Coordinates of C-alpha atoms in Angstrom, one line a residue:
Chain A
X1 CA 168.9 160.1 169.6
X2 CA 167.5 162.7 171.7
X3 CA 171.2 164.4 172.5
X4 CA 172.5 163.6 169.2
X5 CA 174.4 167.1 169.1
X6 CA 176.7 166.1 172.5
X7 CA 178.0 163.3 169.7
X8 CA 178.4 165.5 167.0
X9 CA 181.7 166.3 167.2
X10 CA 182.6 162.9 167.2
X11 CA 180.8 161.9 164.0
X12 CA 182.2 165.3 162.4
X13 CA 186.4 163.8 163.1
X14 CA 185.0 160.4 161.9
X15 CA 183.4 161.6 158.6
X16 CA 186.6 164.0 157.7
X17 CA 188.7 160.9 158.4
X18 CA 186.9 158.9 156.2
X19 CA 186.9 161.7 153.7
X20 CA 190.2 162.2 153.3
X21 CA 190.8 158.4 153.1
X22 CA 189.2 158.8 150.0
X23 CA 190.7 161.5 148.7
X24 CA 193.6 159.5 149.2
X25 CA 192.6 156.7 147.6
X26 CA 192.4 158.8 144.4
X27 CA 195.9 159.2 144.0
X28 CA 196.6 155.2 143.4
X29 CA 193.5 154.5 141.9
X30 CA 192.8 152.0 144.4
X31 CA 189.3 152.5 145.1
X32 CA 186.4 150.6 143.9
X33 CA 183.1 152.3 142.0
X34 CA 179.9 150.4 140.5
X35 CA 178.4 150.0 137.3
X36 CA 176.3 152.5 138.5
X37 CA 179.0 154.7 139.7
X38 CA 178.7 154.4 143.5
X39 CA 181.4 154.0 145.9
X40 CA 181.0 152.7 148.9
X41 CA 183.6 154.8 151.4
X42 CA 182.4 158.0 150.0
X43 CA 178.7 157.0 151.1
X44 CA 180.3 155.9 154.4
X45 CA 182.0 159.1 154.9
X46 CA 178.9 161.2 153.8
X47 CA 176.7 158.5 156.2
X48 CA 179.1 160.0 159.1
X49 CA 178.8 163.4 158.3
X50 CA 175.2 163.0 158.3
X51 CA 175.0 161.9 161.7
X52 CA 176.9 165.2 162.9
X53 CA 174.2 166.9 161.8
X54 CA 171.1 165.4 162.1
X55 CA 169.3 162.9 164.6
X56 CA 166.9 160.5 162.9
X57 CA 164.2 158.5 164.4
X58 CA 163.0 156.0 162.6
X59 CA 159.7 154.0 162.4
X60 CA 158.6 151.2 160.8
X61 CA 162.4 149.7 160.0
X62 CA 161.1 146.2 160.0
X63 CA 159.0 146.7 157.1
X64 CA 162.2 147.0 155.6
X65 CA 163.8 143.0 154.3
X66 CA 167.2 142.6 155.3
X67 CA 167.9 141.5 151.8
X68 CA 166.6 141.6 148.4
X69 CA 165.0 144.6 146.5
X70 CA 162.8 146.8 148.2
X71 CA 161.5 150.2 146.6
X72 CA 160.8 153.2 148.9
X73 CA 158.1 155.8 148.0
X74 CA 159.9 158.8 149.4
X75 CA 157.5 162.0 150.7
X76 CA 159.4 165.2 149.4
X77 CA 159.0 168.5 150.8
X78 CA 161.5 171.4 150.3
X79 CA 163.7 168.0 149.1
X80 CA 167.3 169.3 149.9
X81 CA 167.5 166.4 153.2
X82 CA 164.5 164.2 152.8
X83 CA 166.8 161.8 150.7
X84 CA 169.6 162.0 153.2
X85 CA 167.7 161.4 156.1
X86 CA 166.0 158.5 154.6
X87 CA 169.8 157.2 153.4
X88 CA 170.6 157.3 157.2
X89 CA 167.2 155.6 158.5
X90 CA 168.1 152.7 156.5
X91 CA 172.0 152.8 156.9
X92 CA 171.3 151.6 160.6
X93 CA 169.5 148.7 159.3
X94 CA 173.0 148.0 156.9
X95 CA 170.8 149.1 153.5
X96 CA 172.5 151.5 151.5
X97 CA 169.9 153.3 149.4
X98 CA 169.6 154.4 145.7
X99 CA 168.4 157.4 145.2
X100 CA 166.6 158.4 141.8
X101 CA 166.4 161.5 140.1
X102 CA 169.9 163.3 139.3
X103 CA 169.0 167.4 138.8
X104 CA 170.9 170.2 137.3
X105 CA 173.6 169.9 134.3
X106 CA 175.4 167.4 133.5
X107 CA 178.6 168.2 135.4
X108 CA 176.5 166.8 138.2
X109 CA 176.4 163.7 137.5
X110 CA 179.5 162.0 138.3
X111 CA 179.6 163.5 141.9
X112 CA 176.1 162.5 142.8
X113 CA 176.5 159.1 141.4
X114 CA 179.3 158.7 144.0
X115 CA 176.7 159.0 146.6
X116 CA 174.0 156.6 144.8
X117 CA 172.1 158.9 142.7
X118 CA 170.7 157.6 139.4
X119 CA 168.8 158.8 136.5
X120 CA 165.2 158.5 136.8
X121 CA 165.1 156.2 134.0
X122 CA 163.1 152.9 133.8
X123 CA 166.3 151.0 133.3
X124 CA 168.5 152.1 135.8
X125 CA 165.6 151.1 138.0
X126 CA 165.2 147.9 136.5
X127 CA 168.7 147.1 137.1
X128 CA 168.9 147.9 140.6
X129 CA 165.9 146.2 141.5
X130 CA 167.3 143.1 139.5
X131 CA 170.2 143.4 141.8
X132 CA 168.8 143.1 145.0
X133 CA 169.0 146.9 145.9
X134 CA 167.3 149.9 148.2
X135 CA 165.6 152.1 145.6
X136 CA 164.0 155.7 146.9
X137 CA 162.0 157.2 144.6
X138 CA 161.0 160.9 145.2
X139 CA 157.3 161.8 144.9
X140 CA 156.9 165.4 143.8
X141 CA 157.5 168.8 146.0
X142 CA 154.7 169.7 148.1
X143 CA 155.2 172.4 151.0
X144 CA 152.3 171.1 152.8
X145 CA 153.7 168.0 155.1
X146 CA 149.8 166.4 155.5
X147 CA 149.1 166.5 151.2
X148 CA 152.3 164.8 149.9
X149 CA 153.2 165.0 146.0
X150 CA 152.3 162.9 143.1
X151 CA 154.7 159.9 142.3
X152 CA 156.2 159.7 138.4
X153 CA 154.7 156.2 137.7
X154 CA 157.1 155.2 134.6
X155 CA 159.8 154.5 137.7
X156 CA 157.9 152.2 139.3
X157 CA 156.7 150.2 136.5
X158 CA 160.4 148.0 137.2
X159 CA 159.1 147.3 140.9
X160 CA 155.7 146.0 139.4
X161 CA 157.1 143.8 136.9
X162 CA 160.0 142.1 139.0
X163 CA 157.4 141.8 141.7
X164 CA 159.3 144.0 144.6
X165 CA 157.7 145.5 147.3
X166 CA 156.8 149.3 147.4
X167 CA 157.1 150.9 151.1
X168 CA 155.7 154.4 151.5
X169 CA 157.8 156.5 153.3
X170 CA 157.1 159.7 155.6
X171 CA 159.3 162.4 156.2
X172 CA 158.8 164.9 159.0
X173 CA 161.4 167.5 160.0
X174 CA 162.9 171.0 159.3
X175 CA 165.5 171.8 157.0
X176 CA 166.9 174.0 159.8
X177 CA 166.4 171.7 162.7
X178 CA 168.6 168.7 163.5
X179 CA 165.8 166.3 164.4
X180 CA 164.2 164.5 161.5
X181 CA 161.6 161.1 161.9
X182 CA 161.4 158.9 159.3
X183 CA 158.6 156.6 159.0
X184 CA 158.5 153.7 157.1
X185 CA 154.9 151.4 156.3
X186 CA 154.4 148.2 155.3
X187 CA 154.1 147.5 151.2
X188 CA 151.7 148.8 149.2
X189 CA 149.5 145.9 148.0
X190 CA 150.2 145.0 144.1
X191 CA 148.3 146.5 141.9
X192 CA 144.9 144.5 139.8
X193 CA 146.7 145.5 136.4
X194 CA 150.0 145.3 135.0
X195 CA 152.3 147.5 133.1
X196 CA 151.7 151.1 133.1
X197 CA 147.9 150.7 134.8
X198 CA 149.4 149.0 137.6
X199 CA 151.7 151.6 137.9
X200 CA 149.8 154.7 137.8
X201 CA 147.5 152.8 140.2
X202 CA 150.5 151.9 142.3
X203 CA 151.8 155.8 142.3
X204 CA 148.1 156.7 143.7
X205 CA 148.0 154.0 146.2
X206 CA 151.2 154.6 147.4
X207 CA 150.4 158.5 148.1
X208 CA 147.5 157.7 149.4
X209 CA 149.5 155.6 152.3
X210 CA 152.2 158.4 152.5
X211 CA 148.9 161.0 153.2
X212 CA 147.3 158.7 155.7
X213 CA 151.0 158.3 157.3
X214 CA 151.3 162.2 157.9
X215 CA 148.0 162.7 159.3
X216 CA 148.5 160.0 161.4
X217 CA 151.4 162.0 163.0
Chain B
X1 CA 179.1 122.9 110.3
X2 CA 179.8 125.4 107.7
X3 CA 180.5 129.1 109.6
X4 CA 181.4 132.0 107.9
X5 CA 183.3 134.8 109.7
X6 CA 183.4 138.1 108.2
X7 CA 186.1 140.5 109.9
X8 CA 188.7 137.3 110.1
X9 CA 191.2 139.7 109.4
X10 CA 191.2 141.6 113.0
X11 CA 191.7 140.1 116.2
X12 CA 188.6 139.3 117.0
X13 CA 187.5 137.3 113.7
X14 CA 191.2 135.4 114.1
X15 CA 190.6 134.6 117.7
X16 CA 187.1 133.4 116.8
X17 CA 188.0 131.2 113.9
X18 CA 191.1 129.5 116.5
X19 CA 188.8 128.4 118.6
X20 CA 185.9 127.3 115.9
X21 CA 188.1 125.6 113.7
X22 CA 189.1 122.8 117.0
X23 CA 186.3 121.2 116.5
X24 CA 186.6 118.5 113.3
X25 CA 183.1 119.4 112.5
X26 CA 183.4 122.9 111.8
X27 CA 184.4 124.1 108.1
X28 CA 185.3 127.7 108.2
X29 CA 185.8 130.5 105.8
X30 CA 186.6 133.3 106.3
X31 CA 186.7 136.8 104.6
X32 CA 188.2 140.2 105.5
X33 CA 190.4 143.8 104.0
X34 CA 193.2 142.8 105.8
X35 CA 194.8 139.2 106.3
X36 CA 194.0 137.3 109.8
X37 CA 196.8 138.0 112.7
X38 CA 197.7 134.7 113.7
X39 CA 198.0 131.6 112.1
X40 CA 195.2 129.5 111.4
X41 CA 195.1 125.7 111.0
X42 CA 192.5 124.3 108.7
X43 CA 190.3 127.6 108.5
X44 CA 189.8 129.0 104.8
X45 CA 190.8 132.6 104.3
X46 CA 190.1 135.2 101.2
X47 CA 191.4 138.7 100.9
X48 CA 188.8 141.0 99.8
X49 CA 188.5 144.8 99.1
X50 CA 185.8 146.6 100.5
X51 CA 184.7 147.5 97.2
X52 CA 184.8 144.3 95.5
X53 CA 181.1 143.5 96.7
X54 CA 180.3 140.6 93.6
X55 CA 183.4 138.9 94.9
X56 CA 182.4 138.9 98.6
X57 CA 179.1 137.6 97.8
X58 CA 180.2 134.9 95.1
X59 CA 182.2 133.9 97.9
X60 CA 179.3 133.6 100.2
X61 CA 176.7 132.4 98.4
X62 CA 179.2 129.4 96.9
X63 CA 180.0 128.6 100.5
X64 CA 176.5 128.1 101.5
X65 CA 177.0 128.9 105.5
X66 CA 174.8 127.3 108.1
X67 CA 176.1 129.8 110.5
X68 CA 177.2 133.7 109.9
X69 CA 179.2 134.9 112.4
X70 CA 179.5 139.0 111.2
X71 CA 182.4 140.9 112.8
X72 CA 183.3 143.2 109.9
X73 CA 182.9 145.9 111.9
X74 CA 185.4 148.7 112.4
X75 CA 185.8 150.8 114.7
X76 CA 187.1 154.2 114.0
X77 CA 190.5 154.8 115.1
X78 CA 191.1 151.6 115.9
X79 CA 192.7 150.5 112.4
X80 CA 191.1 152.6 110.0
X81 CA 189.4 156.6 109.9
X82 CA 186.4 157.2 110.8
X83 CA 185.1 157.9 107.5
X84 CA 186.8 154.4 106.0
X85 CA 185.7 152.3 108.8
X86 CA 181.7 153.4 108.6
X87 CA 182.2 152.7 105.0
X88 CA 183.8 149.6 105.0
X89 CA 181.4 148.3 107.7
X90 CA 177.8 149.6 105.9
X91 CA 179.7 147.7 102.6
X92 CA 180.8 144.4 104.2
X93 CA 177.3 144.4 106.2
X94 CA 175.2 144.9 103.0
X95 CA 176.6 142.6 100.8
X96 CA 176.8 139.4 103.3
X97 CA 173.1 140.1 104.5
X98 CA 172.5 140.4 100.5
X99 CA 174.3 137.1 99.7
X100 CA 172.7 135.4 102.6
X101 CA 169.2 135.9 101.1
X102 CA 170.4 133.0 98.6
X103 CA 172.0 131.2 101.3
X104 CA 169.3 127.6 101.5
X105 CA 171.3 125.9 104.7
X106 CA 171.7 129.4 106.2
X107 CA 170.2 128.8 110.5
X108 CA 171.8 131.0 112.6
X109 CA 173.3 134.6 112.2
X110 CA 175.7 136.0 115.1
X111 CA 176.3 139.7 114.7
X112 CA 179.1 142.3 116.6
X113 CA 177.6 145.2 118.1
X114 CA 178.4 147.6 120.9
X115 CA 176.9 149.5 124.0
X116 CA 177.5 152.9 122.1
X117 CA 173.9 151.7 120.1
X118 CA 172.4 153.1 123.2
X119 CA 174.6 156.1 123.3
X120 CA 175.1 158.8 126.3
X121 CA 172.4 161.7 125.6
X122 CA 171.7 164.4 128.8
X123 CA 169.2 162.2 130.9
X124 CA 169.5 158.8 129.5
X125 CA 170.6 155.7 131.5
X126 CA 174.1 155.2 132.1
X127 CA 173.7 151.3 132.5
X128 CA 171.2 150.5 130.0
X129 CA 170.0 146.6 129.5
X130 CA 169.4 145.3 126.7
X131 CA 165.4 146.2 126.8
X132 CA 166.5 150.2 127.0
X133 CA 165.6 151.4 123.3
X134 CA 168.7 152.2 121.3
X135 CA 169.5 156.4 120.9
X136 CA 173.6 155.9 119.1
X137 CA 175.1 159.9 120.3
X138 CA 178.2 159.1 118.0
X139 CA 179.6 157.7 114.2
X140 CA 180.5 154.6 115.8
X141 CA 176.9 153.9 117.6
X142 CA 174.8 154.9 114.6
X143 CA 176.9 152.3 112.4
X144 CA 176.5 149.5 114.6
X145 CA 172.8 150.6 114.9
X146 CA 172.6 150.3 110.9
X147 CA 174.0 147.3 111.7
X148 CA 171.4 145.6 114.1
X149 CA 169.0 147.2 111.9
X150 CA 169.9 145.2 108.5
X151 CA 170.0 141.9 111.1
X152 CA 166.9 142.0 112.0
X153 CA 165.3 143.3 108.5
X154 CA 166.9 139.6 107.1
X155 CA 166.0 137.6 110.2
X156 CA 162.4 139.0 109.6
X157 CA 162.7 137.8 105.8
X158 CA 164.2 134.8 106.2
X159 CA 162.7 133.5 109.8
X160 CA 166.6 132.6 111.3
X161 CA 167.2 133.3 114.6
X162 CA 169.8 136.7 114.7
X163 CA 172.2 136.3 117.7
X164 CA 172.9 140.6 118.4
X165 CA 176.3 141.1 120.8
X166 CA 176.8 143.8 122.5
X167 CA 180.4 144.7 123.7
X168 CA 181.5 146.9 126.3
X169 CA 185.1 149.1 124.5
X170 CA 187.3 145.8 123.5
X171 CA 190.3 145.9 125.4
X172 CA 193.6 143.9 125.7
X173 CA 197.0 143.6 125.1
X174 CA 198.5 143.5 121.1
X175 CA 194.5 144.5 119.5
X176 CA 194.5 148.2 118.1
X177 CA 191.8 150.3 120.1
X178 CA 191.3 153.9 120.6
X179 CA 190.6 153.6 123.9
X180 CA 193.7 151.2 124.7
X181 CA 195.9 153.4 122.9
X182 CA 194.5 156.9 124.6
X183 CA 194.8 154.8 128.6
X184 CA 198.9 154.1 127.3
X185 CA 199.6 157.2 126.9
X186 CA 202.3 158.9 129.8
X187 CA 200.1 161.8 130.5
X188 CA 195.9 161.2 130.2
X189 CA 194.0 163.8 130.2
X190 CA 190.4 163.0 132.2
X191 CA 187.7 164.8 133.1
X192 CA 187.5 167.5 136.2
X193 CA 186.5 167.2 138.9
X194 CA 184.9 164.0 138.8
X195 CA 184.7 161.3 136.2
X196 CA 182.2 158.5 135.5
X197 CA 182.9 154.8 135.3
X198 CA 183.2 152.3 132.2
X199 CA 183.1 149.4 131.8
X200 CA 185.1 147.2 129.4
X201 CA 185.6 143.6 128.0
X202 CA 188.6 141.7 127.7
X203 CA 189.5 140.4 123.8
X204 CA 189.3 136.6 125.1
X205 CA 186.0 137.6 126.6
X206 CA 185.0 138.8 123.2
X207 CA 186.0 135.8 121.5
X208 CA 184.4 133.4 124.4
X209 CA 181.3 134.7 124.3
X210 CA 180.8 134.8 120.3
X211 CA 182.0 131.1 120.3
X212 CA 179.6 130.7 123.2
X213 CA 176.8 132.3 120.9
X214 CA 177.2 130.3 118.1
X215 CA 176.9 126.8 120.1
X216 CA 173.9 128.6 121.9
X217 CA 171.4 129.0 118.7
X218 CA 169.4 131.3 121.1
X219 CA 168.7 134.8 119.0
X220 CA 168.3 137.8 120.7
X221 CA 170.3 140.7 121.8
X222 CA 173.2 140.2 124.8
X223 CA 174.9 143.1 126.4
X224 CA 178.4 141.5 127.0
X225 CA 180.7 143.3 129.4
X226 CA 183.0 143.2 132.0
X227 CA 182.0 142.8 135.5
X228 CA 182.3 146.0 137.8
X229 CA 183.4 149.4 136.3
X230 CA 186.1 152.1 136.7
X231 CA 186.6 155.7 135.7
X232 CA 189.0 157.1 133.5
X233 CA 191.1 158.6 136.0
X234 CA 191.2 155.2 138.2
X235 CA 192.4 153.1 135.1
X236 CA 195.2 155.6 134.5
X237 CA 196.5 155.5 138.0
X238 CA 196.5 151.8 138.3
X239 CA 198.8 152.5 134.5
X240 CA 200.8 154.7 137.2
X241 CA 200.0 157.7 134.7
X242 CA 200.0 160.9 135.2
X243 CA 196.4 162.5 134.7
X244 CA 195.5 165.8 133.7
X245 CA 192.4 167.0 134.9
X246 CA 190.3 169.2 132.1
X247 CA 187.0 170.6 131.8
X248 CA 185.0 172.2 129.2
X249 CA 187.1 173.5 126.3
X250 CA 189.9 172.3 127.4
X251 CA 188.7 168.8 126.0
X252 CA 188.6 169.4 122.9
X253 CA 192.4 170.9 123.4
X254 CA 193.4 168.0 124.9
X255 CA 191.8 165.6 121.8
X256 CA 194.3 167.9 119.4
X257 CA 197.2 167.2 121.8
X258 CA 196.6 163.3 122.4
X259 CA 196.3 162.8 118.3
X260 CA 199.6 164.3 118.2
X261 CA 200.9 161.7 119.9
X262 CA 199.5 159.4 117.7
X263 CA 196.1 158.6 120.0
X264 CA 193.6 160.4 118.3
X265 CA 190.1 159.9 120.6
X266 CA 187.3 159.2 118.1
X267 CA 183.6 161.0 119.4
X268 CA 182.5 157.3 121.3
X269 CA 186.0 157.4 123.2
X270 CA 185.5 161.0 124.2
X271 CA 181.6 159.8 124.6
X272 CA 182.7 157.2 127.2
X273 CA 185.1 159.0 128.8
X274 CA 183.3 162.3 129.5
X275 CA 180.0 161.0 130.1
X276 CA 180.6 157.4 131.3
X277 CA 179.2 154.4 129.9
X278 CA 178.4 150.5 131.3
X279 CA 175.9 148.0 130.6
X280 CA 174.1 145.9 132.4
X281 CA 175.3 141.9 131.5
X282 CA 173.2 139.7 133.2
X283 CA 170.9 138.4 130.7
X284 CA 174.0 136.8 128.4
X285 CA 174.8 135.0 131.9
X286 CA 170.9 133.5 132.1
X287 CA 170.6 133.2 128.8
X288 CA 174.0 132.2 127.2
X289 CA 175.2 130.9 130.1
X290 CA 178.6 133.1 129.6
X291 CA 180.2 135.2 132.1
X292 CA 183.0 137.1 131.1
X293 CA 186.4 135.7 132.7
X294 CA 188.1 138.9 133.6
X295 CA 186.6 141.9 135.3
X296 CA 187.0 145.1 134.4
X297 CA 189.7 146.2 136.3
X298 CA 191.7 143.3 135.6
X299 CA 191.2 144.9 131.7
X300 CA 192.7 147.6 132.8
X301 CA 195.7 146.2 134.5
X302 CA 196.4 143.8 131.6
X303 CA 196.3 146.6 129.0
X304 CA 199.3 147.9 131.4
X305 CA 201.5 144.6 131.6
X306 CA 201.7 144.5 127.9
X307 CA 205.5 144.1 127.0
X308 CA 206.8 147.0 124.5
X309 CA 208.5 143.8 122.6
X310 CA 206.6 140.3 123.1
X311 CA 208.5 137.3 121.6
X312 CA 206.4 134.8 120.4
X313 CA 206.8 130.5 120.0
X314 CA 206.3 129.9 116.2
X315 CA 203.9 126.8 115.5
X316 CA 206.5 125.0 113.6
X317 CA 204.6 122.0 113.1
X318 CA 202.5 123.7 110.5
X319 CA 205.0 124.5 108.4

């Protein structure tokens, strides 16, 4: 949205509403979590918020299935709103997205669980896919936008063996600006081998369509 | 079919051996420390200290079992110490796996577990499946893992199928459990500022799907738990409990003061409920085709309806 900001204020009300829903909802116990620790209102209310502050433009959102698992190679730069952004992209499509890789001590864990963060573990993994969810996997920092990091293949080794697609993803925007573009390309061919082969081999093809997606820009 | 249940003596072993014992075909024994909780019809019962080890195993080896359904394990704080209860399990589990060597019509073994085996270390999965190598973080997850280990040693010996069940915390109303007795409490303390979810099973769950196990024949290992999860803090406010938010030290202040009201929180309670801990159940739907009647939270709220005084119909025609 080119004048997202003249809707801001809107969006702000809506998320802080939302929020304190919540909040209330913890008094009588009466809200609902996942196995995985997500809860849905919270991501709403943070989905809200997010709109108040950025605008997202998003390319490529019918690579995305309406349904089943899909697994999102996600281009990381400074990495404090590439997740977010990408969160939102795929909100407007009604896909609420995993997001893996849970840093700092462990105090943090529970609060960014609520939001759909999971270990970067094979299993978790494994178990989302096998649930017919929206996995983003981070590749590594990389301050240049055009040479996008290496991805941690022992994740994707789930996506391989359950047979689920594995979308690069491009993210260009400023961590001070408001407008971020998200753009999403059609799966990454399976790999020749299995196992960990095919996933080291799916972590450099998958780069190498995330680069190619940035120069293209 | 000749079953043997060890562990008859606790809730689960009883509930197992009511439902076994319907069918005219089955011949059940059973052998536990302490004598089964409700009344069984035709099932065989023998009292047996956890020391007397040539007993247990005359016993077992006399009875020739085609089936082994193990349950003697105990949990710690549940109705024994922690020290007791990994002794009494590591004895019980020895000596049938021993007798069972001699066992000839000996086809099937079906053995209790738990999701601590995979256990809550920094980094680690907090929904594991059953594929996720085992890493026990407390007393009670390292016994069950010696457990699963001396199954599989003697279903490598003796080529028989091992049957590995993996249950959520056991909850329900009138079954002694730590983690039961720590939610019943009128003040709970629970982890600041935000707690993770858990997952638990119900004790008819428990029973179904160990019935379910030994009809199946299938070996393997099956995560069994209750569908969706809750935290800590949720389950006591749907108790209408007051919580008490603590952090840090002030855990392990809290542990003293709960065990002075008679809850004390053995290290996989205080596991779970610091750190979280579910499972990921869908393979004992494919493969057992058993999905667990009660969700999690409806756990939770029958562990609250549970009448302080219950009056129950004796079976008089036994008599």
């Amino acid at each position: 949205m080119k004048w997202g900001f003249l809707t801001a204020p809107k969006h702000l009300v809506d998320g802080q509403v939302r929020l304190a829903r919540c909040m209330a909802s913890r008094f009588d116990g009466s809200y609902e979590i996942d196995s995985w620790g997500f809860d849905q209102e919270i991501h709403a209310a943070l989905m809200s918020l997010g709109k108040a502050r950025w605008d997202v433009v998003v390319d490529g959102l019918v690579n995305v299935p309406q349904t089943g698992p899909v697994l999102l190679a996600v281009q990381r730069r400074f990495g404090l709103s590439e997740q977010s952004v990408v969160s939102m992209a795929l909100a407007s499509a009604g896909r609420r997205v995993r997001r893996v890789g849970i840093p700092g001590p462990v105090v943090f864990e529970a609060p960014m669980r609520l939001t759909g963060g999971v270990m970067a573990d094979p299993a978790e993994v494994r178990g989302l896919l096998r649930d017919g969810h929206v996995v983003a996997v981070p590749m590594r920092r990389s301050l240049i936008s055009t040479s996008p990091g290496s991805l941690d293949p022992v994740v994707l080794e789930p996506a391989i063996d359950l047979g689920v697609p594995v979308l690069p993803v491009a993210v260009h925007g400023s961590e001070l600006g408001r407008r971020w573009r998200v753009v999403i390309d059609p799966p990454v061919p399976p790999p020749m081998e299995d196992g960990r082969l095919g996933a080291i081999e799916m972590a450099g093809m998958a780069r190498e369509a995330v680069d190619a997606v940035s120069r293209d820009r | 079919m000749r079953i043997l249940i060890t562990g008859m003596g606790g809730a689960i072993g009883t509930g197992v051996a009511q439902k076994l014992e319907r069918d005219p075909d089955n011949e059940i024994l059973g052998v536990d420390l302490m004598p089964p909780r409700r009344h069984l019809r035709r099932a065989k019962f023998h009292l047996v200290q956890t020391g007397d080890i040539s007993l247990r195993t005359t016993l077992i080896r006399d009875f020739d079992p085609e089936v082994i359904v193990h349950l003697g394990v105990y949990e710690p704080h549940a109705r024994s110490n922690p020290l007791d209860s990994t002794r009494r399990t590591r004895a019980v589990t020895r000596s049938v796996f021993h007798a069972g060597l001699d066992c000839g019509s000996l086809r099937h073994i079906v053995v209790r577990s738990g999701i601590e085996v995979y256990g809550r270390e920094r980094g680690t999965a907090l929904r594991p499946d059953e594929d996720t190598p085992i890493n026990p973080t407390s007393r009670f997850g390292r016994a069950l893992a010696e457990v699963e280990e001396s199954a599989r040693a003697f279903s490598s010996l003796r080529d028989i199928p091992v049957t590995i069940l993996r249950f959520a915390p056991i909850i329900g109303p009138y079954i002694p459990s730590p983690l039961g007795r720590y939610l019943r409490l009128p003040v709970v303390p629970v982890v600041a500022p935000v707690d993770s979810p858990i997952q638990l099973v119900h004790i008819d769950d428990v029973c179904d799907s160990t019935v379910a196990a030994v009809r199946a024949r299938v070996g393997g290992v099956f995560n069994i738990v209750g569908e969706g999860a809750v935290t800590g803090s949720q389950a006591a406010r749907l108790g209408n409990r007051l919580i008490v938010p603590v952090w840090g030290p002030g855990w392990q202040l809290s542990k003293l003061a709960t065990a002075a009201f008679g809850s004390p929180l053995p290290e996989h309670t205080a596991e779970a409920m610091r750190r979280g801990q579910t499972a990921d159940g869908s393979r004992a739907h494919k493969e057992l085709d058993f999905v667990p009647a009660r969700t999690t939270r409806e756990c939770v709220e029958d562990l609250y309806q549970w009448a302080s005084i219950v009056r129950v119909d004796v079976d008089r025609s036994a008599a």
